PDB file of C-alpha atoms and ligand atoms in Angstrom:
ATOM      1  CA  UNK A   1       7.409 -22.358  12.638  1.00 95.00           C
ATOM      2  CA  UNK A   2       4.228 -24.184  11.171  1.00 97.00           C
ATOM      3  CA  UNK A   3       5.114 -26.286   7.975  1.00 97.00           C
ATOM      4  CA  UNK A   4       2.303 -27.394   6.113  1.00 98.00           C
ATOM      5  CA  UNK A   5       2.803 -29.630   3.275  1.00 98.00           C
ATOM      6  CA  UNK A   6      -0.158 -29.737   0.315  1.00 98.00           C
ATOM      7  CA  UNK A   7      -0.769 -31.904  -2.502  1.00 98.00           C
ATOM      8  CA  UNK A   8      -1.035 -29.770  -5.566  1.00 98.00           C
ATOM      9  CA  UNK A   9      -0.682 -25.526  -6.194  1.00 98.00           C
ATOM     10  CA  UNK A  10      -4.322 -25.299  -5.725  1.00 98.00           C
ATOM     11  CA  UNK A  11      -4.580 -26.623  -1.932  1.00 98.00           C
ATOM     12  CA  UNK A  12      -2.080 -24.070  -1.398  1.00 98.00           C
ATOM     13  CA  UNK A  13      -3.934 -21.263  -2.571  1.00 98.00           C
ATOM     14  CA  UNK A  14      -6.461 -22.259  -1.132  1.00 98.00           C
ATOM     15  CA  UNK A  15      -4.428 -22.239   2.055  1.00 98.00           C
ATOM     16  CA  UNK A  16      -3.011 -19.263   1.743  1.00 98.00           C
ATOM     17  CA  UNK A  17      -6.052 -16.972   0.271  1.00 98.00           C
ATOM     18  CA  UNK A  18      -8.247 -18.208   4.228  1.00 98.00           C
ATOM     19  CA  UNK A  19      -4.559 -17.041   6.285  1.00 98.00           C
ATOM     20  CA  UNK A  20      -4.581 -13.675   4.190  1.00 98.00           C
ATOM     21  CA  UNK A  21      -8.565 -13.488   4.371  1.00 98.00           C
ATOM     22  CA  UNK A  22      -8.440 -14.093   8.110  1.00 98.00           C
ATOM     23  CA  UNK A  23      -5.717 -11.449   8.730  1.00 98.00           C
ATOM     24  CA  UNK A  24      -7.895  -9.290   7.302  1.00 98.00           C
ATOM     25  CA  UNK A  25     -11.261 -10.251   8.806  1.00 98.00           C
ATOM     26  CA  UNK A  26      -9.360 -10.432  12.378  1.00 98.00           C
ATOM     27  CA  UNK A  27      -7.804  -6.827  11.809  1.00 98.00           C
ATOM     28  CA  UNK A  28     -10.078  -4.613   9.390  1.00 98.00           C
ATOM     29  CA  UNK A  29      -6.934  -2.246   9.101  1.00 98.00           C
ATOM     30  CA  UNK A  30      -3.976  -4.870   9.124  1.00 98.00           C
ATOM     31  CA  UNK A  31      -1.248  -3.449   6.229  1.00 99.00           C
ATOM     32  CA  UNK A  32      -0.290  -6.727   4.559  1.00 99.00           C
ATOM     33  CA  UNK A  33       3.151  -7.169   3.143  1.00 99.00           C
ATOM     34  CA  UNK A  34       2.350  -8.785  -0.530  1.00 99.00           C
ATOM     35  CA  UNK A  35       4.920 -10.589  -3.209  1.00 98.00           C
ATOM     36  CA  UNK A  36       4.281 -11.257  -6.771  1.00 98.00           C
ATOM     37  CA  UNK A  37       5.938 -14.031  -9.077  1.00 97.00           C
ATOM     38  CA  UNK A  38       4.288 -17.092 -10.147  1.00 97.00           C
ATOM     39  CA  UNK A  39       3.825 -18.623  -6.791  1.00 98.00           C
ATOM     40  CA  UNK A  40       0.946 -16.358  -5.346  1.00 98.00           C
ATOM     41  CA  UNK A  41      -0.823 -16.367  -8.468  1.00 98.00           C
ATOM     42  CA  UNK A  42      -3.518 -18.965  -7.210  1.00 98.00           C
ATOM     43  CA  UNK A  43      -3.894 -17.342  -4.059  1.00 98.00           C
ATOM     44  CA  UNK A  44      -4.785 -13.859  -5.280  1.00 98.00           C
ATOM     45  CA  UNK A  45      -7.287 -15.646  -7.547  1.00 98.00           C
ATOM     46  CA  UNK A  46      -8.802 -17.127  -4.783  1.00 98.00           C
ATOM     47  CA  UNK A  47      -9.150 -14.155  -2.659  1.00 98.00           C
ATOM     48  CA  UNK A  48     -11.159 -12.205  -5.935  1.00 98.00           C
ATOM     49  CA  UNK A  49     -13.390 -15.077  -6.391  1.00 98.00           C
ATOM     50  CA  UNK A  50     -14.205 -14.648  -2.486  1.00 96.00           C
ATOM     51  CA  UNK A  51     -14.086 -10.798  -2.730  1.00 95.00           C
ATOM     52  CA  UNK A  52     -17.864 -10.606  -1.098  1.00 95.00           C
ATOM     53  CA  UNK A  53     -16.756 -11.928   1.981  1.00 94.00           C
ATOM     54  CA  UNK A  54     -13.871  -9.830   2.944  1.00 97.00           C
ATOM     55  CA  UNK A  55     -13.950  -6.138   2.902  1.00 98.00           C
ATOM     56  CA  UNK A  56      -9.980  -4.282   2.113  1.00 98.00           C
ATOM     57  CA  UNK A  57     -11.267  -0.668   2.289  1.00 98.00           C
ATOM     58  CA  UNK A  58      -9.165   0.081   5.635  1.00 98.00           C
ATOM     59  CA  UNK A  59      -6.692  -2.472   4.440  1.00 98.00           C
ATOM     60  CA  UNK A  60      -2.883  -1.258   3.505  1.00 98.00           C
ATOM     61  CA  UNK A  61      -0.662  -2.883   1.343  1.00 99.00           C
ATOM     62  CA  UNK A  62       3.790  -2.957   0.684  1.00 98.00           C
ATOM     63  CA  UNK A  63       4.706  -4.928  -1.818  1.00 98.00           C
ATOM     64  CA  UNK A  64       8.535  -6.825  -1.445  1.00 98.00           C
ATOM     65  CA  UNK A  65       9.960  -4.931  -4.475  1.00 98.00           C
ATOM     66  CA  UNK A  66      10.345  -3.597  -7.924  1.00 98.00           C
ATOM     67  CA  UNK A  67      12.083  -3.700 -10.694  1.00 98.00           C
ATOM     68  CA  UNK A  68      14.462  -0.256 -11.649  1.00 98.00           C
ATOM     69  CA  UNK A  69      13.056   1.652 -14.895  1.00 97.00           C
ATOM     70  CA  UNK A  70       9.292   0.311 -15.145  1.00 96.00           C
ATOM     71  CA  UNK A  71       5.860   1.924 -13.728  1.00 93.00           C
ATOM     72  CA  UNK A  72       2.245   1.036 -13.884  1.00 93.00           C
ATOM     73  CA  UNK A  73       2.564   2.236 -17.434  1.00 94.00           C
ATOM     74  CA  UNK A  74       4.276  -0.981 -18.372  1.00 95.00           C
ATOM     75  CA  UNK A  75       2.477  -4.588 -18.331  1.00 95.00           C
ATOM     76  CA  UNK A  76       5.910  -5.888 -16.980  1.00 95.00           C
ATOM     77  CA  UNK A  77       5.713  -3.787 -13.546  1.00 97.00           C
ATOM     78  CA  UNK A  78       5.014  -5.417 -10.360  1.00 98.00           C
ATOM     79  CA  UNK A  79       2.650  -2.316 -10.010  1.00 98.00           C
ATOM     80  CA  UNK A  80       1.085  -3.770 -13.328  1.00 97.00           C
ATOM     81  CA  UNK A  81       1.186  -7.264 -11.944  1.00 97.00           C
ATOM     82  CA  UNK A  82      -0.741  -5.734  -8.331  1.00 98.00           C
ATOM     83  CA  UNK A  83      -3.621  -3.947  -9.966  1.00 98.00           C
ATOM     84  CA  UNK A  84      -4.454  -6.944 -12.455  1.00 98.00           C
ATOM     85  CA  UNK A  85      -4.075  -9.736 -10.358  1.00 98.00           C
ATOM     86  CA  UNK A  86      -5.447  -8.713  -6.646  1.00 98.00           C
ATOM     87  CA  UNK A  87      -6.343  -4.815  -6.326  1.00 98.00           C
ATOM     88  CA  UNK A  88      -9.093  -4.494  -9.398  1.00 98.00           C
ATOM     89  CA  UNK A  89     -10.949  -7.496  -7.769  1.00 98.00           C
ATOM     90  CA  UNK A  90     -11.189  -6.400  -4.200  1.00 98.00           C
ATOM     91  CA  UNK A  91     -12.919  -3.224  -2.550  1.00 98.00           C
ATOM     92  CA  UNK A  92      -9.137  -1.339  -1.730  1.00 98.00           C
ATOM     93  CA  UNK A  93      -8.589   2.064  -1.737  1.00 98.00           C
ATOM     94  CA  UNK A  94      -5.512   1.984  -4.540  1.00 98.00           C
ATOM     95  CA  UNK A  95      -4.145   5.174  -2.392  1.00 98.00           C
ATOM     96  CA  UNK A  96      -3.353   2.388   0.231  1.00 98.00           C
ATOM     97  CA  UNK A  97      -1.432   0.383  -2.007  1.00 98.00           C
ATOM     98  CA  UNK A  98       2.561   0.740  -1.791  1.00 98.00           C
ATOM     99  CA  UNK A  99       5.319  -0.101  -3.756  1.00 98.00           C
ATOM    100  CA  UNK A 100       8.958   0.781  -3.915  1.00 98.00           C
ATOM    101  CA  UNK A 101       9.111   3.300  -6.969  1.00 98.00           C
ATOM    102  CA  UNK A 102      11.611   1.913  -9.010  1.00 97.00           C
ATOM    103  CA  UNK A 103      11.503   5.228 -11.861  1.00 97.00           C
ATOM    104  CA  UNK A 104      13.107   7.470  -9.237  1.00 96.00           C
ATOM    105  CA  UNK A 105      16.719   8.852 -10.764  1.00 96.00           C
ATOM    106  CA  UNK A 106      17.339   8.921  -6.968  1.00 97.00           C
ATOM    107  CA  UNK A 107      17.659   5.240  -6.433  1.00 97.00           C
ATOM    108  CA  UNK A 108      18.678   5.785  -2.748  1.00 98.00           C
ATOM    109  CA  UNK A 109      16.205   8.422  -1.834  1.00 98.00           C
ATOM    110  CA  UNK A 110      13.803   6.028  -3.734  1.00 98.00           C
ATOM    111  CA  UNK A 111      14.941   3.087  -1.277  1.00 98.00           C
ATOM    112  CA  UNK A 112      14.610   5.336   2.435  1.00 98.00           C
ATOM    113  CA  UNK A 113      11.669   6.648   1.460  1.00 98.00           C
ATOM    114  CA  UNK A 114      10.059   3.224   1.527  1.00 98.00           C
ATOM    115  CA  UNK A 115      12.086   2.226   4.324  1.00 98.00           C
ATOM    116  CA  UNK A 116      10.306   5.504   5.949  1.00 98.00           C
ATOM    117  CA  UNK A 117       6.522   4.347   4.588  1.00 98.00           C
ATOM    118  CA  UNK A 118       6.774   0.745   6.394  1.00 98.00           C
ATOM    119  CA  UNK A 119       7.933   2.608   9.573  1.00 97.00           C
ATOM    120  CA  UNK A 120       4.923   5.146   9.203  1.00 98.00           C
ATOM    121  CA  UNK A 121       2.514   2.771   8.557  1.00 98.00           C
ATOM    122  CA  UNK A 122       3.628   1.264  12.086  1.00 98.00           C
ATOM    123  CA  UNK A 123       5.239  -2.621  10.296  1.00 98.00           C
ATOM    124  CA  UNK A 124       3.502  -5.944   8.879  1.00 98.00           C
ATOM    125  CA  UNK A 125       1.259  -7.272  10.249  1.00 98.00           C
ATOM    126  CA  UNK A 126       1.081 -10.402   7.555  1.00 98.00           C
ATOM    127  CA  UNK A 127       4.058 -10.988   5.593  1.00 99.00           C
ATOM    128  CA  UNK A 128       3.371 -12.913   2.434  1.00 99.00           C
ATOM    129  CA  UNK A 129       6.611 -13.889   0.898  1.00 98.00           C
ATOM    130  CA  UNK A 130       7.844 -16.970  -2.454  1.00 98.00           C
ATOM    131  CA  UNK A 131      10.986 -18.061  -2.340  1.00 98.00           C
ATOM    132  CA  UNK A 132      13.277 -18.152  -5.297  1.00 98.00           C
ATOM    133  CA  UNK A 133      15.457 -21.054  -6.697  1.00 97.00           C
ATOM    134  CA  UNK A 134      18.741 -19.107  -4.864  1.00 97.00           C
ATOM    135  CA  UNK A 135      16.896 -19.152  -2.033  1.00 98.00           C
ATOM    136  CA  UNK A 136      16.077 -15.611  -1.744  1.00 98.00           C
ATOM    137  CA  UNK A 137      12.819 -13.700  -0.576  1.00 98.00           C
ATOM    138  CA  UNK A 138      11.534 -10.607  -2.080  1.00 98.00           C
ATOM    139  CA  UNK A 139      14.776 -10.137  -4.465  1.00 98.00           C
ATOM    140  CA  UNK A 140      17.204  -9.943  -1.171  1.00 98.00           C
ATOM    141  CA  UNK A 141      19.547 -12.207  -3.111  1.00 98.00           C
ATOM    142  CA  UNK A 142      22.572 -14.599  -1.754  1.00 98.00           C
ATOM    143  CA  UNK A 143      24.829 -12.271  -0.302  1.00 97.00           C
ATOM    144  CA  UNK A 144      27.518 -11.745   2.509  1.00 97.00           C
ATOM    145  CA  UNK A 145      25.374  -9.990   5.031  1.00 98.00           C
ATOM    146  CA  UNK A 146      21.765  -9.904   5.405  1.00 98.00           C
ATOM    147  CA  UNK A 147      21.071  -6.432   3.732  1.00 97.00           C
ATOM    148  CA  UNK A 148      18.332  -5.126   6.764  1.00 98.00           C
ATOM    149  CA  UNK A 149      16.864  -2.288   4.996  1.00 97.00           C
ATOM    150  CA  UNK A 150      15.388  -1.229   1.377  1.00 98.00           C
ATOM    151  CA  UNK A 151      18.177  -1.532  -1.121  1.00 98.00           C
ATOM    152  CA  UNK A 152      18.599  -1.808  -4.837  1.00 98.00           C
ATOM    153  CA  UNK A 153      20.036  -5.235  -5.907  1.00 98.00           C
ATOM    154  CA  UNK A 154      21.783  -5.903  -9.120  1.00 97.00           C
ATOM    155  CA  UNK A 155      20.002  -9.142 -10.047  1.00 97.00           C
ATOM    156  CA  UNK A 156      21.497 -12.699 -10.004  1.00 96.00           C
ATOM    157  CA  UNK A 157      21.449 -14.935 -12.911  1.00 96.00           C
ATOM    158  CA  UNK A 158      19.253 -17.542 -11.279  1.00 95.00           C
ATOM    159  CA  UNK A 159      16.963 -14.817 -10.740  1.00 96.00           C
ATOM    160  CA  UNK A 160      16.939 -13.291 -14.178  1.00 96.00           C
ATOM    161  CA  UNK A 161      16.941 -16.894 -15.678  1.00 94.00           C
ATOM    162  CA  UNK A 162      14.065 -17.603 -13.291  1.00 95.00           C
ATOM    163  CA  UNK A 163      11.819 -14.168 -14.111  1.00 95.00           C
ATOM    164  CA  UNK A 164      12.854 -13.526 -17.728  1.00 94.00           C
ATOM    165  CA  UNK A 165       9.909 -15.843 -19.295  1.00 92.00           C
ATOM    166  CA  UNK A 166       7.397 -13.474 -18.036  1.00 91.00           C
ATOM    167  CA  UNK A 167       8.429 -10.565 -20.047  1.00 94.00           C
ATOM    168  CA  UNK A 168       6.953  -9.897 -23.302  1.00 88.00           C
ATOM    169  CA  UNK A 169      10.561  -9.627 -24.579  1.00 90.00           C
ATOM    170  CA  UNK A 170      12.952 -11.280 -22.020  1.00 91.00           C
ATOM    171  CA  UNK A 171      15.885  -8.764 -23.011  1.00 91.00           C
ATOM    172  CA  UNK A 172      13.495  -6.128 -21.874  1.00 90.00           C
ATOM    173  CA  UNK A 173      13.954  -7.371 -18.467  1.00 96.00           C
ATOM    174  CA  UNK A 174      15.510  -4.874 -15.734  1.00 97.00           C
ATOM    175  CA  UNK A 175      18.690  -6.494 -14.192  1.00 97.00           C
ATOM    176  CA  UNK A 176      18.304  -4.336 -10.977  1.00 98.00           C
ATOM    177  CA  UNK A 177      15.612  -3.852  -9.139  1.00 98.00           C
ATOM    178  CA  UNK A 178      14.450  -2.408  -5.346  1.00 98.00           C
ATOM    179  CA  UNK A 179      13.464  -4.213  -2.582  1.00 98.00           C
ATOM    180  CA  UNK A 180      12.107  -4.100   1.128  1.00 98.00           C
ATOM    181  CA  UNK A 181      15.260  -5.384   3.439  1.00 98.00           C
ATOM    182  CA  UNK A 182      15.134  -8.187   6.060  1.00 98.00           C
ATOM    183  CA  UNK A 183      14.088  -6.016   8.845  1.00 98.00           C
ATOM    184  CA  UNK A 184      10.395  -5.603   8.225  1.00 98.00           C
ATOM    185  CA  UNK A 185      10.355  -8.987   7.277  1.00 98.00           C
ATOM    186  CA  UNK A 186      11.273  -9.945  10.522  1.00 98.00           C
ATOM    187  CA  UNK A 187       9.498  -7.743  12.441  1.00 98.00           C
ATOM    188  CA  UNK A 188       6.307  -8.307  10.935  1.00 98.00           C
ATOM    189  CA  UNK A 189       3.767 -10.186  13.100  1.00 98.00           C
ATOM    190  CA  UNK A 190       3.716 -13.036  10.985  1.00 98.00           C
ATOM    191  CA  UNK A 191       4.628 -14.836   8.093  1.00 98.00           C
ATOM    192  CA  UNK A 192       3.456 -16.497   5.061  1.00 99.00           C
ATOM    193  CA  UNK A 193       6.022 -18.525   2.939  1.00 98.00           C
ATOM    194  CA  UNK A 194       4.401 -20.372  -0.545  1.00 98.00           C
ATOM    195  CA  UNK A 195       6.871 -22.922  -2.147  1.00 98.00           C
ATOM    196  CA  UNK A 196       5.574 -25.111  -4.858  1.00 98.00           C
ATOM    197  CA  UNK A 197       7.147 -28.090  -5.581  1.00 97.00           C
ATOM    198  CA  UNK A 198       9.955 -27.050  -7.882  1.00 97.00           C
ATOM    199  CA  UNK A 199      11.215 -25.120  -4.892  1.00 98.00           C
ATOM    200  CA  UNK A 200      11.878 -28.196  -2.513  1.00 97.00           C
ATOM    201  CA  UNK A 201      15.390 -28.147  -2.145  1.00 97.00           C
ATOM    202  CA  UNK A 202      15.990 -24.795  -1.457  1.00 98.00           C
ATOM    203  CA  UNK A 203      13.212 -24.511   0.935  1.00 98.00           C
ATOM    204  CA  UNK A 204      14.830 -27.499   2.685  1.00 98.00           C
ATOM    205  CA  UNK A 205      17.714 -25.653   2.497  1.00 98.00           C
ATOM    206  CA  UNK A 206      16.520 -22.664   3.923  1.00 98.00           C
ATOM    207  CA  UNK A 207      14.343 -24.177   6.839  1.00 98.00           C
ATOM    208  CA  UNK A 208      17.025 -27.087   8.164  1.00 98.00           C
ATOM    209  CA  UNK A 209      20.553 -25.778   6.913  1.00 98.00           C
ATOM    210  CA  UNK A 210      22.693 -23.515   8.227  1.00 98.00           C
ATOM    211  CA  UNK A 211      20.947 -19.835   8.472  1.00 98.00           C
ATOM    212  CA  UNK A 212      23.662 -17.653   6.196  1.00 98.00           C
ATOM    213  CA  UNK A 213      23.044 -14.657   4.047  1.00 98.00           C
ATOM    214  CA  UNK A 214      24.164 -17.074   1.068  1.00 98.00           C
ATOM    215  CA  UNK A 215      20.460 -18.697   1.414  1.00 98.00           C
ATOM    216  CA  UNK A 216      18.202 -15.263   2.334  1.00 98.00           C
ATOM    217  CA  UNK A 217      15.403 -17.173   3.547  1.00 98.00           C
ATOM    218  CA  UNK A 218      17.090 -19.058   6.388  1.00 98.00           C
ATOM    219  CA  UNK A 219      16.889 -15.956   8.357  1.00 98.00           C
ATOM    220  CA  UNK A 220      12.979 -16.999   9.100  1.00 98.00           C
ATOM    221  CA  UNK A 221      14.136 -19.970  11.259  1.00 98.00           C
ATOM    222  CA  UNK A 222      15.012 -16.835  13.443  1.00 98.00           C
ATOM    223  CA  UNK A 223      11.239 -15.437  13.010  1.00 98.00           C
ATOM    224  CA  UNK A 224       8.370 -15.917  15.885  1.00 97.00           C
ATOM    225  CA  UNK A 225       5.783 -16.797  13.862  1.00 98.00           C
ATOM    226  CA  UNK A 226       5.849 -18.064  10.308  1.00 98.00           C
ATOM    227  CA  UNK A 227       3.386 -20.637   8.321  1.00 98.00           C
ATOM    228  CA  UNK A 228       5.348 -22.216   5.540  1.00 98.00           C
ATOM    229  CA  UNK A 229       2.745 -24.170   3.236  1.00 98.00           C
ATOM    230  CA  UNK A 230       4.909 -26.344   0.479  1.00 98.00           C
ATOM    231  CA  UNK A 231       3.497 -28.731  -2.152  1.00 98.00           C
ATOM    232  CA  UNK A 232       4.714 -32.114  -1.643  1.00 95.00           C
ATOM    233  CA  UNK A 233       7.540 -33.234  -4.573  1.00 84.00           C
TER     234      UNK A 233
HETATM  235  P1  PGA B 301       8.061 -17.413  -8.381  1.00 81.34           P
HETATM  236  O1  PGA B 301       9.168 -16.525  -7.679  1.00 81.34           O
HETATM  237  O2  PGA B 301       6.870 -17.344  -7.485  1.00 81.34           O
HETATM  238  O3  PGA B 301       7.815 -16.744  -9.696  1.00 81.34           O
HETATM  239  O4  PGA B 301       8.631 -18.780  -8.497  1.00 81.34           O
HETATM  240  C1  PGA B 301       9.295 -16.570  -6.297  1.00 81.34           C
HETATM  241  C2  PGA B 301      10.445 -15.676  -5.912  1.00 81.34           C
HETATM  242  O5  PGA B 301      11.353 -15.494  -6.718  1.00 81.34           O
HETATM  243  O6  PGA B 301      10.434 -15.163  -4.787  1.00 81.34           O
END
């Protein structure tokens, strides 16, 4: 594990954007794993102001998750949150970009078939992944067994208290939602964790303390090859 520590949110995205850049410049048809939330915000940003450097068009894309009940017709989607923020600003084919579909009535057919799509598209090469207050990544919350594969979560309060403010009407918020499982996490070739600094403790937590499905992101001090980059407290 490489832990780089930064000064301020923009050093990090700066960071992170030349690690995602040089996936993609050292393998023209890598299939990154992508998050959303506040934390990658700056690094997305960074990658569209550089978008002449880099070209995506062979690139693939999974995102972690999705909430249950919203598509790309609603602002509030991480579909939404995708096209607006990375994949109208770079040269990807939008055909190559994958995320769980969280308006299937199915829910479980819904969660294997992305299980499948990861599998097809032959793993991760570049994990990017934010951690949340509870310590979890994608929304693979505290639990009592690392859940391996694509599930549907019911929500926890820290993470509904955490995500709520970006809805136009918190209530609207989905309290379940479905999201990749450890496995391709930790079988992808590497991996990109961005903490800023109101994260600290639980990143501590989750590097150093015991690794337990209570704190999700401890499983990583089992991976071969992740970059954390935090912002100093
Ligand atoms: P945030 O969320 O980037 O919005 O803080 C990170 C996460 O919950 O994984």
């Amino acid at each position: 594990m490489r832990v780089l520590t930064v000064q301020n949110n923009e050093e990090m995205a700066q960071k992170a954007a030349d690690i995602l850049l040089a996936q993609v410049i050292l393998k023209p048809d890598c299939v990154l794993g992508l998050a959303t939330g506040s934390t990658p915000l700056g690094a997305y940003r960074s990658m569209a102001a550089r978008n002449k450097e880099v070209s995506f068009a062979q690139v693939k894309t999974v995102n972690l998750d999705e909430y249950c009940g919203l598509d790309a017709t609603s602002p509030d989607s991480y579909v939404s949150y995708m096209r607006e923020n990375l994949f109208s600003h770079i040269d990807i084919d939008i055909a190559n970009t994958y995320l769980p579909d969280g308006m299937q009535e199915d829910v479980s057919a819904a969660c294997n078939a992305y299980t499948a799509l990861i599998a097809r598209l032959g793993g991760i090469d570049l994990q990017l992944l934010g951690i949340g207050h509870n310590g979890h990544i994608g929304f693979n919350e505290p639990d009592t067994v690392f859940q391996m594969d694509t599930h549907c979560v019911t929500l926890s309060k820290s993470t509904l208290d955490a995500n709520a403010v970006h809805f136009a009407r918190p209530a609207d918020m989905p309290k379940k939602a479905i999201t990749m499982g450890m496995r391709p996490i930790m079988q992808a070739e590497r991996v990109l964790l961005l903490a800023g600094k109101e994260k600290q403790s639980i990143l501590q937590e989750a590097l150093y303390g015991p690794v337990t499905p209570q704190v999700p992101a401890s499983i990583l001090q089992l991976h071969k090859h992740v970059i954390v980059i935090y912002v100093a407290a």
